[in-house]
Every structure is written in structure tokens, then in C-alpha cells.
Coordinates of C-alpha atoms in Angstrom, one line a residue:
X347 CA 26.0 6.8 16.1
X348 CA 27.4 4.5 13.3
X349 CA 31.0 4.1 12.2
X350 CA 31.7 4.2 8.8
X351 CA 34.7 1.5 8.5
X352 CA 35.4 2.7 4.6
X353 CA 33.9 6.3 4.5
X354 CA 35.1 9.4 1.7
X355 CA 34.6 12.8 2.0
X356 CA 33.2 13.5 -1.4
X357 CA 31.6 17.2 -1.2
X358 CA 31.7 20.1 0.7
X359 CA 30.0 23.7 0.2
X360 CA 32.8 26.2 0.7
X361 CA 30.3 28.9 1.6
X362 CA 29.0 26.6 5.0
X363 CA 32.3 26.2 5.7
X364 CA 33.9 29.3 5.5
X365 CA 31.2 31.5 6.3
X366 CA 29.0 29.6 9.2
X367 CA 31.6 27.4 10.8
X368 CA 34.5 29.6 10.1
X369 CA 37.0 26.5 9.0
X370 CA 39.9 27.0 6.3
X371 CA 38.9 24.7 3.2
X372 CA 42.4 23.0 4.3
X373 CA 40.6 20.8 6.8
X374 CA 38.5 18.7 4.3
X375 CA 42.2 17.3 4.2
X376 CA 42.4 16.3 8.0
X377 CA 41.4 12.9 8.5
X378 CA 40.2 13.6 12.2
X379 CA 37.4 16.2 10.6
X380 CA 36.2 13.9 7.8
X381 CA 35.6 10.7 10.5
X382 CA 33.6 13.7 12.4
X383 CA 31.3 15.1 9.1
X384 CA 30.9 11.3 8.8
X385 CA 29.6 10.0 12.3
X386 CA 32.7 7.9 12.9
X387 CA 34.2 10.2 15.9
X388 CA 32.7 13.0 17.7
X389 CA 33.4 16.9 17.6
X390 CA 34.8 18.1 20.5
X391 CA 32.3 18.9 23.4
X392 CA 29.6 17.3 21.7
X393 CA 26.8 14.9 22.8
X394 CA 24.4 13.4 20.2
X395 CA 21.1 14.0 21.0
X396 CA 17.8 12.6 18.9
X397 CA 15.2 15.0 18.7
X398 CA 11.5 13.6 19.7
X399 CA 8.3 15.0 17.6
X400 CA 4.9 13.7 16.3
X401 CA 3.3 15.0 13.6
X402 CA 0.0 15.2 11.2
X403 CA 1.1 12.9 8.1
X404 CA -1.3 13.0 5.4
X405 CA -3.6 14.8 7.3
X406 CA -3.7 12.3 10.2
X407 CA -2.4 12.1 13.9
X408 CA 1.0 9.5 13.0
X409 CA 1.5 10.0 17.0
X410 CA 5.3 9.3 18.1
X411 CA 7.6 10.1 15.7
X412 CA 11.5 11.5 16.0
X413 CA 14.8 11.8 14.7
X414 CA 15.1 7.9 13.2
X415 CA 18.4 8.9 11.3
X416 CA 19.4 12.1 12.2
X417 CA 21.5 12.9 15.0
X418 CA 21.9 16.4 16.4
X419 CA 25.6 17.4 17.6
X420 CA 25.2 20.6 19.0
X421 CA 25.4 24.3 18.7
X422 CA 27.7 26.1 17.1
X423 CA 28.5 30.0 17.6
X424 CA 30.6 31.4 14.4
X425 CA 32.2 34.7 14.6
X426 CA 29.4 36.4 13.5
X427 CA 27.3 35.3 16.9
X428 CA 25.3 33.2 14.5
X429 CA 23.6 30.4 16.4
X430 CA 23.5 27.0 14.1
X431 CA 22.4 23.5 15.3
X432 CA 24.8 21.0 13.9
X433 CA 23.8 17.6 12.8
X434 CA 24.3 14.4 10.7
X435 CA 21.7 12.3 8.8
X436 CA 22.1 8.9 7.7
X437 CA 24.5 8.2 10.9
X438 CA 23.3 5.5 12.1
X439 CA 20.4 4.0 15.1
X440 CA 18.5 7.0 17.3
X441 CA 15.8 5.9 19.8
X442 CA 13.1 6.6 17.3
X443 CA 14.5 4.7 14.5
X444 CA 11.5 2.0 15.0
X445 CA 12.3 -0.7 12.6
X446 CA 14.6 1.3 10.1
X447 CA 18.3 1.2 10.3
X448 CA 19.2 4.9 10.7
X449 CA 20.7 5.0 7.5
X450 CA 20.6 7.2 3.9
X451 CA 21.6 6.4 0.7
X452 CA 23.7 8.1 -2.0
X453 CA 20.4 8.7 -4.2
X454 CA 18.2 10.8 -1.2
X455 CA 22.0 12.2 0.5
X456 CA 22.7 13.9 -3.2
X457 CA 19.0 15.7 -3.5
X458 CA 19.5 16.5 0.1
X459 CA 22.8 18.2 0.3
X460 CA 22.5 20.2 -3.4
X461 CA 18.6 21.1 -2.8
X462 CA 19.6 23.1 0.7
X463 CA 21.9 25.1 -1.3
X464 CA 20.2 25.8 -4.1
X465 CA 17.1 26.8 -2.3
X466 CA 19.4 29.1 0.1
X467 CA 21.0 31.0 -2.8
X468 CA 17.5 31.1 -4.8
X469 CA 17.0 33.5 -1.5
X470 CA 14.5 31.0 0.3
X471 CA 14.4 30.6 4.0
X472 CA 16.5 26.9 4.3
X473 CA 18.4 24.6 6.4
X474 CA 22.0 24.3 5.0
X475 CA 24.6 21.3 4.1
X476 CA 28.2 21.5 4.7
X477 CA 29.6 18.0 3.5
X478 CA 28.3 15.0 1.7
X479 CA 30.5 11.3 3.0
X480 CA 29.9 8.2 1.3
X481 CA 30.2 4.8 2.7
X482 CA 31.1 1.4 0.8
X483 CA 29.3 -0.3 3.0
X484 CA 25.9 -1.8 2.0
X485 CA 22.2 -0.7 2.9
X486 CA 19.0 -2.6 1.6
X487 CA 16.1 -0.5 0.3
X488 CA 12.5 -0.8 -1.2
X489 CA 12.9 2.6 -3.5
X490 CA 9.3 2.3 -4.6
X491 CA 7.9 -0.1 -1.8
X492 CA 7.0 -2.7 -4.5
X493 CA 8.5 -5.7 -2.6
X494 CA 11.8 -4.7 -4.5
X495 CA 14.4 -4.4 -2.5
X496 CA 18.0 -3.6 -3.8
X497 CA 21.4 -2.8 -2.5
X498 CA 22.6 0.6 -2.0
X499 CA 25.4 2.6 -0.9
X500 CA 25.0 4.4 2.6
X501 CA 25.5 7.9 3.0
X502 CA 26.0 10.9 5.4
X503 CA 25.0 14.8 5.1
X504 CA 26.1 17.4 7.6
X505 CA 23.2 19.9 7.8
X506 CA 22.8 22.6 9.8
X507 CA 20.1 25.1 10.9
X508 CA 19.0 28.0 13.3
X509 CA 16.4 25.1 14.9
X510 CA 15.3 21.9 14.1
X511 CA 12.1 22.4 16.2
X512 CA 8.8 21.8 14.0
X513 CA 5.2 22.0 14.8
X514 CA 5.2 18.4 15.9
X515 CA 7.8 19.3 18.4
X516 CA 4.8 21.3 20.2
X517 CA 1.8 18.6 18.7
X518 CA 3.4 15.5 20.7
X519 CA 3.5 17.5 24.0
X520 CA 0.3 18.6 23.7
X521 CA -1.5 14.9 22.9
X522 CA 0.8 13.3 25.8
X523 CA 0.0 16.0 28.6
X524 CA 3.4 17.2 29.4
X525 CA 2.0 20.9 29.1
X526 CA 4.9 21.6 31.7
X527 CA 7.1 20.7 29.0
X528 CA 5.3 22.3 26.3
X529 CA 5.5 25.8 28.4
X530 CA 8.8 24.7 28.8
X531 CA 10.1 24.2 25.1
X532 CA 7.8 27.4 23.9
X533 CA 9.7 29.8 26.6
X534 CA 12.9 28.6 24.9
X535 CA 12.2 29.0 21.7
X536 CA 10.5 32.4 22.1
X537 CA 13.7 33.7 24.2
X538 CA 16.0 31.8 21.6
X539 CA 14.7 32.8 18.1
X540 CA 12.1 35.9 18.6
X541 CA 13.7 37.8 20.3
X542 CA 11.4 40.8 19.6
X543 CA 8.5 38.9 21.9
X544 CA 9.3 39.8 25.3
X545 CA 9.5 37.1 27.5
X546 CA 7.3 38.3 30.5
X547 CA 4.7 39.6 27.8
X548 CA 1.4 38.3 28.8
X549 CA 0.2 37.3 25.1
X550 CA 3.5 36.3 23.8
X551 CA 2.3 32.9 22.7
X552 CA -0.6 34.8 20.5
X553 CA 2.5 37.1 19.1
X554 CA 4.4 34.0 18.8
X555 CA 1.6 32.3 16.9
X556 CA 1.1 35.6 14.4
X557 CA 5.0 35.6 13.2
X558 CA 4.8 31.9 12.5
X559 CA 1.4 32.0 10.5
X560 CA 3.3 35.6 8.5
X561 CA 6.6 33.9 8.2
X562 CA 4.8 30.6 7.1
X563 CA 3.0 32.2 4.2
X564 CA 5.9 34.1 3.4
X565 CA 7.6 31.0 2.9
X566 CA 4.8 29.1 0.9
X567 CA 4.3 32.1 -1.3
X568 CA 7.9 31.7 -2.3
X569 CA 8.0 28.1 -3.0
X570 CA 5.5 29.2 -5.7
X571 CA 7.4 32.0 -7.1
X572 CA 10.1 29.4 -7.8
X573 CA 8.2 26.4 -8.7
X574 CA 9.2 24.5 -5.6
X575 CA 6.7 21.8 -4.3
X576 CA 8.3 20.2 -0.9
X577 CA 6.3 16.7 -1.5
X578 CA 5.4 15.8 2.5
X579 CA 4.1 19.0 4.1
X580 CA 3.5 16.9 7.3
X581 CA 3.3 19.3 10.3
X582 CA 6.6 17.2 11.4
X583 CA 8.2 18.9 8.9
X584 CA 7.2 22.3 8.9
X585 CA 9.8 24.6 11.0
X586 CA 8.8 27.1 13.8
X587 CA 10.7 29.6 11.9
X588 CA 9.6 28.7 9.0
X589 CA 12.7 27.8 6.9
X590 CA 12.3 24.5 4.3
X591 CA 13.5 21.6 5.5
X592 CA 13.2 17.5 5.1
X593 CA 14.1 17.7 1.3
X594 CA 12.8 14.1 0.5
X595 CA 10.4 14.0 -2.3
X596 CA 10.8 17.5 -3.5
X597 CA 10.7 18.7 -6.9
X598 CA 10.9 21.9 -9.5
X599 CA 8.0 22.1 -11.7
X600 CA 9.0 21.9 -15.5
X601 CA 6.3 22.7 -17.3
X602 CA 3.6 24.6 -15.4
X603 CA 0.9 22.5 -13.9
X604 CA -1.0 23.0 -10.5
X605 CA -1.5 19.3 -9.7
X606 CA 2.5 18.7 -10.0
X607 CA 3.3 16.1 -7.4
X608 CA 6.4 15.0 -7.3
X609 CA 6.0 12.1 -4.4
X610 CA 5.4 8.9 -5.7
X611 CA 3.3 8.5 -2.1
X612 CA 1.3 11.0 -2.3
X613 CA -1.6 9.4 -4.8
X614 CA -3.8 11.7 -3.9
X615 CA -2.4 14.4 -4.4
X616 CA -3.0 16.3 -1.6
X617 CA 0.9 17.7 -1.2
X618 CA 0.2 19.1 -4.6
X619 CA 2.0 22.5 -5.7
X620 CA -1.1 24.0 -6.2
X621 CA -2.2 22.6 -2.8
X622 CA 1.1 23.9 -0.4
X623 CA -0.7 27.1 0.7
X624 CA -4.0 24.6 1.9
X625 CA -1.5 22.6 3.7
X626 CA 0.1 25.1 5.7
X627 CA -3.2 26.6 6.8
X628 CA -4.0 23.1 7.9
X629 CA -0.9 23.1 9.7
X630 CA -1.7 26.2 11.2
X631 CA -4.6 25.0 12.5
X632 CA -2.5 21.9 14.0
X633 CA -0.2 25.0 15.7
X634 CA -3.0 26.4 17.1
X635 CA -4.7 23.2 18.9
X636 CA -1.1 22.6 20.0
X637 CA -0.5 26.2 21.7
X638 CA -4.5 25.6 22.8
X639 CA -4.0 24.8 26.6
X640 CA -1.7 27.3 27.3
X641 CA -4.0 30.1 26.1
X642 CA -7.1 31.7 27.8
X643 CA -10.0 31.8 25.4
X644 CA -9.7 35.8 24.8
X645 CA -6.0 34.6 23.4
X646 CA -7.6 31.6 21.5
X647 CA -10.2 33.8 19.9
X648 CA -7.0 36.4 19.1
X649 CA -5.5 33.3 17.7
X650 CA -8.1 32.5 15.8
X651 CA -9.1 35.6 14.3
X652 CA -5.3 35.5 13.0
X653 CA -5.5 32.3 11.6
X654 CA -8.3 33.6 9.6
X655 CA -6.4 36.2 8.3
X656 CA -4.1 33.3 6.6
X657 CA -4.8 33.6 3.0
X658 CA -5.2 37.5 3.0
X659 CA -1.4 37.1 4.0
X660 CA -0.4 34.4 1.8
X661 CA -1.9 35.9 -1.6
X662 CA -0.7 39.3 -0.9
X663 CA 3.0 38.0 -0.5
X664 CA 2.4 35.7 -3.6
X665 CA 1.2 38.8 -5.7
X666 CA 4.7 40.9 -4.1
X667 CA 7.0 38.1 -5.8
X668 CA 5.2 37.3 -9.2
X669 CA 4.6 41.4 -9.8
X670 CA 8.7 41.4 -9.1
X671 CA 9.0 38.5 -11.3
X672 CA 7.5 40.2 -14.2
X673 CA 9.3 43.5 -13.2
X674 CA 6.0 45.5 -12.3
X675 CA 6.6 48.5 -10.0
X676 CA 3.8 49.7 -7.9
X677 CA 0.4 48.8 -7.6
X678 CA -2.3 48.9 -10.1
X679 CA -5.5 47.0 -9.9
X680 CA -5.4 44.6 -12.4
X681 CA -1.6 43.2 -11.3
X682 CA -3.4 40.2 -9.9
X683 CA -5.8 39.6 -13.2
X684 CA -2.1 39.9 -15.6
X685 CA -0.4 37.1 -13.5
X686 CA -3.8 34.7 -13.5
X687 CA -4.2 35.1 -17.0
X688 CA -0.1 34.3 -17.6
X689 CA -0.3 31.4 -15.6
X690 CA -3.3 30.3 -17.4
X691 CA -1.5 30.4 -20.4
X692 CA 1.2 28.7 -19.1
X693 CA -1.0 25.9 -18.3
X694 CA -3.0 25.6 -21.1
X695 CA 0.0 25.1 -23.1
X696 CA 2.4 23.3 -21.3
X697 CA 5.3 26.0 -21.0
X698 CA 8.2 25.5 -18.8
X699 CA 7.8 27.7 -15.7
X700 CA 11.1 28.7 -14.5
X701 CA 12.5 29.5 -18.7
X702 CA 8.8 31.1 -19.2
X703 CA 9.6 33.9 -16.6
X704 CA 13.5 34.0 -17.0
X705 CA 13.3 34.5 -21.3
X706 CA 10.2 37.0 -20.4
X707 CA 13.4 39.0 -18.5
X708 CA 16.2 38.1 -21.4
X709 CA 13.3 39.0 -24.2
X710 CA 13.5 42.8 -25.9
X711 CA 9.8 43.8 -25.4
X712 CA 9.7 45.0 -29.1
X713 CA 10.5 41.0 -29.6
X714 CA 8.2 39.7 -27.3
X715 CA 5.8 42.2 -29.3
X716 CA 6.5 40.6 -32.4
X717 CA 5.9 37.3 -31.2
X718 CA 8.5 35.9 -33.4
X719 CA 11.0 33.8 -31.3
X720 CA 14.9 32.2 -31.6
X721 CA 15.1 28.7 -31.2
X722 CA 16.8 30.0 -27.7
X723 CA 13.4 31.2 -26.2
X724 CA 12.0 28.0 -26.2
X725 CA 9.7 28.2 -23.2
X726 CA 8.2 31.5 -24.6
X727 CA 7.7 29.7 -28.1
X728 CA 6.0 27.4 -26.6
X729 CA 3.5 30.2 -24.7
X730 CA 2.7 32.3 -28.1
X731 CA 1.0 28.9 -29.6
X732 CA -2.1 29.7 -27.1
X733 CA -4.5 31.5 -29.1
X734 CA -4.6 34.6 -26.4
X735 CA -0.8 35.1 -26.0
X736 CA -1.4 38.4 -28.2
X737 CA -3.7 39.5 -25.9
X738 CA -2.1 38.9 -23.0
X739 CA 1.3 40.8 -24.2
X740 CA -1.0 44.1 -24.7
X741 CA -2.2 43.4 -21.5
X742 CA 1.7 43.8 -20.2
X743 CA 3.0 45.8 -22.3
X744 CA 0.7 48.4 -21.5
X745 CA 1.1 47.5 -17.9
X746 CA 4.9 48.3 -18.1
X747 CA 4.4 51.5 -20.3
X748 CA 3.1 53.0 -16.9
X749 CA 6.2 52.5 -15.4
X750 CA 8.3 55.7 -15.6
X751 CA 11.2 56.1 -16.9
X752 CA 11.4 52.7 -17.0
X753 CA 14.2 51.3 -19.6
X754 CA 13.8 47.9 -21.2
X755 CA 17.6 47.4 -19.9
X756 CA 16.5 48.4 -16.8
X757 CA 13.5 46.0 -17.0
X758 CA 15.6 42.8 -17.8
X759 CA 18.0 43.8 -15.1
X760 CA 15.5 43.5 -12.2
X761 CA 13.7 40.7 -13.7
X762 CA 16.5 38.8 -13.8
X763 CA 17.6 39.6 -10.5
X764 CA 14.5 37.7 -9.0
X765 CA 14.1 34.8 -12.1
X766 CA 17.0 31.9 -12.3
X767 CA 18.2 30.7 -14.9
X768 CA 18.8 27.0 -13.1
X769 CA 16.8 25.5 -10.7
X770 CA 17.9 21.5 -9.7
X771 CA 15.2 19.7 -11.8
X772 CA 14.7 16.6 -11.1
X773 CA 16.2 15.4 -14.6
X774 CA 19.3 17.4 -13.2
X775 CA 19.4 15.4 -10.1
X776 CA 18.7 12.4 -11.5
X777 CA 21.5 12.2 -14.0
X778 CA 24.0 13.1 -10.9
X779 CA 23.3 10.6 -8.8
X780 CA 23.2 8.0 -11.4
X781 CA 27.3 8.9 -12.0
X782 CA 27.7 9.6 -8.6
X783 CA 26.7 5.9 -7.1
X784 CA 29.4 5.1 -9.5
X785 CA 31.8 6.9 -7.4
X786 CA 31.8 10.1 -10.3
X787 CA 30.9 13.0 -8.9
X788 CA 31.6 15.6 -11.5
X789 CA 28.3 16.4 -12.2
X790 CA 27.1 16.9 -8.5
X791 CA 29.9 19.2 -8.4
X792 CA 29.0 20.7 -11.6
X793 CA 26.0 21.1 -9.7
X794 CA 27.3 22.6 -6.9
X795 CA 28.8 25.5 -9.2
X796 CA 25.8 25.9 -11.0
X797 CA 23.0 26.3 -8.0
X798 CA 25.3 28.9 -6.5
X799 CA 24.9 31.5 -9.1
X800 CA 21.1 30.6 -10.0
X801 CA 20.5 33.8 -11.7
X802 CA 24.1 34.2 -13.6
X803 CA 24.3 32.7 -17.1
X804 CA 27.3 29.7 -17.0
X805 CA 28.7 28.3 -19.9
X806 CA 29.5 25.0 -18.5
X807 CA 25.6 24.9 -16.8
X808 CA 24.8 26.0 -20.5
X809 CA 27.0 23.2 -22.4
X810 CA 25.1 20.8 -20.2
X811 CA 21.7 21.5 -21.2
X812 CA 20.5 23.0 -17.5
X813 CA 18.7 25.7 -19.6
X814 CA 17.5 23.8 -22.7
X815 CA 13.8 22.1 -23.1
X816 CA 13.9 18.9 -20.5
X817 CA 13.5 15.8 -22.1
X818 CA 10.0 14.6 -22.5
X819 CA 10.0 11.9 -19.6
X820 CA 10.7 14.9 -16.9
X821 CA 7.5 16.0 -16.6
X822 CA 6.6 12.4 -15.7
X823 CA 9.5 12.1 -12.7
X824 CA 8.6 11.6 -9.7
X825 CA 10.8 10.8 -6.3
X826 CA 10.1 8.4 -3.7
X827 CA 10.0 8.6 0.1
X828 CA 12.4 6.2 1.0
X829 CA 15.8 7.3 1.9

């Protein structure tokens, strides 16, 4: 593990620390805790481990892979008998660093550490972040791997989750042999984490396989319903319980495109928003020829017959979250034709996604009617230029006059329960870690505030523009890999 010889505790989530490690926000003062959230001394009991995977990058075998900067602590059981895996990245050497130096930078350490959050109290399946250390000593990156490398300022994030285990955890076993090992690891995890498989079941890799394939649509399906593309869906970073992690080259769509990529890697596009769901069945299939040799062939052609029932899944749970995000109740047959033709709208015309939905749930339905907007509903100003926005209002309107007793109060209410108001644009991020590599961090921590109450109007989020038209060049932003 490194030490940090001039190291500052910059940020720290209170709700991590209070309510997963049970800790008094007094000991952000203790020096003793900040050399431990930085990798300078050790927490009691522990011994750093690096965690060993492979993985599908890109759609190809990458073989060996592994922990290169992260370094797992141990486990921690809070008063709740919550479970969490405790560990630091950007701390320094593991055995699979390769070439790199084990290291992270302010700019990746900042997305990181607010992203976790946000996407936790956006109600998505996440690791979390407790504390965010900064270092004044130097580290040399390539940011866009053009041969220019520049000097940056190292930096540590303490992270936590249920597991760290990934589909390459099982891939790597499986290529090398070590099915002992691979039995091994699966038992554990089953008896660990699912604990609704019993353990001397028979099939209970088949069940196994089922609740990751649900839980993985599940969370795919609501990515999308927030405009979340993760950027590298390698199957080294996709979780066996199917919570996001790795937030490298993420993004938030602004306006509303299908082909959004926000890696400047990915040329191809193949980690596309429009292209997540794809990718996990991909993965899946990568799952499956990992759990392969443990199974006989009546449990492979089980396995199989779920994996085809993939999509089925995955579009069913998308249709759940964008009927709640226009605030249908029920069923009626033409849900699914409403939300293709909004989002085709959308499209055509460029309108923001995460302001089109939210002002649809601020927006009177006598003014949506009217199609005359404030200057304030922007995104849905933007929608009514497309020469079928008239129609497509009837089309809801009459959809939510078959909603009884249904209140337009009552409406906005539940819509806005499910459709924030901030999401950490890339813009947003962007602008924070552009003060905060000059030691300011008042907007991260404006940040902080903001991504905590997604779906609660702020006036200080408002007075910084979080919820007015990005500027032009967002649209065009994209992140790069290195970290």
C-alpha cells in the first residue's frame, strides 16, 4: 500500500459514515483515521488483499486482470448486521498493477466518489464512497493516450460494497482450470449473498444463474430510466449482484440520443446507451460458459432456456420504470407504443432527457395541453417544435384520463417522486474538478448536497444552473479511461 507523505482529507459522505460504518462525523478530525481512509496506516485487524479477475473487454478474452489500484481492507459488520467490503483505490502497487503505478488522480477520484452517491440516492443498485484524500504528491498521466503526458495530483477514494466479486471473478477460474476453486468461490458467494438458494440444493448454480440474469436486467433497465450509460460494460466490471460499479467513463445523457457514448475509447460505439441491455446479455452468455463445467447438460439447457428469456425480462422492467416515469397506473396496451413514440420525439429533436420527464411532472396538464411554455420548461419547449408533439399529448392525455380519480396534484406528486431534478452531468463534474485540482472544493461539495436530494428542488443547485439548458459543448463531452 502507498503512503501518502502530504495527504488531506477533503470529503466525506455523512450518510456512509454514520449509517454503514456507524462513526461520529467527529473522527474526520482524528488524524489516525484520515492516514487510514488515505492508505498511509492500516485499520485495525486488517490485511490488504488484491482481488484477482479476468474479464471480456470490448468483447474479447483480456485474460489476467485484477485489482491494479485497488486494495481491499476487509469486512465490516455495522450495527445493522450489514455486511460491507471496505476498500481504497488509488493506494498504491497491488500484484496486478502490470506496468501502472497503482495510483488515481483528482479528476477520475471526484467522478468516482460523487457518482456512487448520486446513483445510490437516484435508488440504483451501487457501490458507495465514504471519503475522498488528496495527495500533493505527483502522478504522470496520458488523459487521452495521445503521447501527452501531464502532471497530476494523486488521489484516494474509500468505497465500499456488499461484494466486489464480478463475472470475471468466475471467467478467470474457468479458462485456467481451477474448477476446485471456481466450486469453491461460487459455494461462498451463494451462502454469503443469496441466501434464499439453499446450499445443498442440487440446481443452486441454475437458481443462482436466474437471479443474476433478473437482477442484471433490473439493473440495465434502470440505467435507462435515468439516462445512465456506465462507458466499459466489460464482464470485469459487471457485479454478481448486480450493483454498478467501476465509475470510469460514465456519463448522464443531456439531450436524448441512443448512440450517447461517453468513453473517448469506445470508437465504436459498442458500450453505447442504447447498446447497455446487448452488452449484458453478452455478459450473460460469458456467466454462463463460466458456470459451464459445473453444470450437467439438463442444468445447461435450464440455463440456457433462462438466458433466452433475457430481453422478455429486461423490456418488461424498462416499460415498469418509464410507465412510473410518466405517472401511468396499470396496464393498458398501448403503454409501450406512448413511451416509443415520446422517446422518438425526444430524439428527433434534441430534448434534454432528464428535464423532458421532470417538467412533464412540474407541467399542469391543461398547460402541457396548450403547448405554450415559460422560458422555465425549457426541455419541454424544446419537444413541442416536432411537428407530432400535438399528437402525442392526446395520446397521454387520454391515457391519463383513464386513471381514476387521479388528480393532476396527485399526478405531479408521483412523477416527481421517480424523475430528478439533478443528475451529475458531465458539465457538472467537469466544472468541480477543474476548482477542485486547485485545492477548491466548494463545488464538489455543492455537489455533494445537491445529488443527495435528486428529486427536491434546491435553490443553491438552482442558482448554479444544475437545472437550466447545458451549454452547447455538453453534448459533445466525453471522459477518458485513464485514471
Amino acid at each position: 500500500m502507498l503512503f501518502l507523505h502530504i495527504f488531506r482529507l477533503f470529503c466525506v459522505f455523512q450518510d456512509v459514515l454514520r449509517n454503514i460504518l456507524d462513526l461520529n462525523e467527529s473522527v474526520i478530525q482524528n488524524e489516525e483515521f484520515v492516514r487510514c481512509v488515505s492508505g498511509g496506516k492500516l485499520f485495525p485487524g486488517s490485511v490488504p488483499l488484491a482481488h484477482r479477475y479476468g474479464g471480456h473487454q470490448f468483447g474479447y478474452w483480456a485474460g489476467q486482470l485484477g485489482d491494479g489500484r485497488a486494495h481491499l481492507l476487509g469486512e465490516y459488520t455495522n450495527r445493522k448486521g450489514e455486511r460491507w467490503e471496505v476498500q481504497l483505490k488509488g493506494s498504491g502497487k497491488t500484484p496486478y498493477s502490470r506496468s501502472g503505478d497503482g495510483r488515481a488522480v483528482i479528476r477520475s477520484s471526484v467522478r468516482e466518489f460523487l457518482c456512487s452517491e448520486a446513483m445510490h440516492f437516484l435508488g440504483v443498485p451501487t457501490s458507495r464512497a465514504l471519503s475522498l484524500v488528496v495527495s500533493e504528491e505527483p502522478v504522470w498521466r496520458d488523459p487521452f493516450y495521445n503521447g501527452s503526458v501531464i502532471k497530476e495530483r494523486g488521489a484516494v477514494v474509500l468505497r465500499l460494497a456488499k461484494s466486489w466479486f464480478r463475472i470475471g471473478s468466475l471467467e478467470i477460474l474457468t479458462r485456467t482450470g481451477e474448477l476446485d476453486v471456481l466450486r469453491t468461490l461460487l459455494d461462498f458467494v451463494i451462502k454469503e449473498h443469496f441466501k434464499s438458494i439453499a446450499t445443498n440444493d442440487p440446481d443452486k448454480y441454475v437458481v443462482f444463474f436466474s437471479r443474476v440474469l433478473n437482477e442484471t436486467a433490473h439493473l440495465i433497465a434502470h440505467w435507462m430510466s435515468v439516462g445512465f450509460a456506465h462507458g466499459v460494460c466489460n464482464t470485469d466490471n459487471f457485479s454478481l449482484l448486480s450493483i454498478t460499479f467501476h465509475y470510469g467513463p460514465f456519463g448522464f445523457m443531456e439531450s436524448y440520443d441512443p448512440n450517447f457514448v461517453p468513453n473517448t475509447s469506445d470508437d465504436e460505439g459498442r458500450y453505447s446507451i442504447g447498446a447497455q441491455a446487448n452488452v449484458g446479455l453478452f455478459n450473460l452468455q460469458k456467466l454462463l460458459e463460466a458456470l459451464k463445467p459445473l453444470l450437467t447438460s439438463d442444468q445447461l439447457s435450464q440455463s440456457q432456456q433462462i438466458l433466452r428469456e433475457y430481453p422478455q425480462i429486461y423490456h418488461q422492467r424498462f416499460h415498469e420504470l418509464f410507465k412510473a416515469k410518466l405517472g401511468f397506473l396499470g396496464n393498458e396496451e398501448k403503454d409501450s407504443y406512448v413511451i416509443a413514440f415520446l422517446l422518438k420525439l425526444m430524439e428527433d429533436t434534441g430534448a434534454d432527457f432528464t428535464m423532458t420527464f421532470r417538467q412533464l411532472s412540474e407541467v399542469t396538464l391543461s398547460r402541457l395541453q396548450k403547448g405554450s411554455f415559460a422560458p422555465s420548461l425549457w426541455a419541454l419547449s424544446d419537444l413541442s417544435s416536432h411537428k407530432h408533439f400535438r399528437d402525442w399529448v392526446q395520446l397521454y392525455l387520454q391515457r391519463l384520463s383513464r386513471i381514476m380519480s387521479d388528480s393532476d396534484e396527485e399526478r405531479q406528486h408521483r412523477m416527481q417522486g421517480v424523475n430528478p431534478r439533478y443528475v451529475l452531468r458531465n458539465w457538472m463534474a467537469e466544472s468541480a474538478i477543474r476548482k477542485a485540482e486547485k485545492n477548491d472544493f466548494s463545488e464538489v461539495t455543492l455537489l455533494q448536497k445537491t445529488l443527495m436530494e435528486p428529486f427536491m428542488e434546491q435553490e443553491e443547485a438552482e442558482r448554479a444552473g444544475y437545472a437550466t439548458k447545458p451549454p452547447s459543448w455538453a453534448q459533445q463531452l466525453r471522459v477518458s479511461c485513464s485514471s
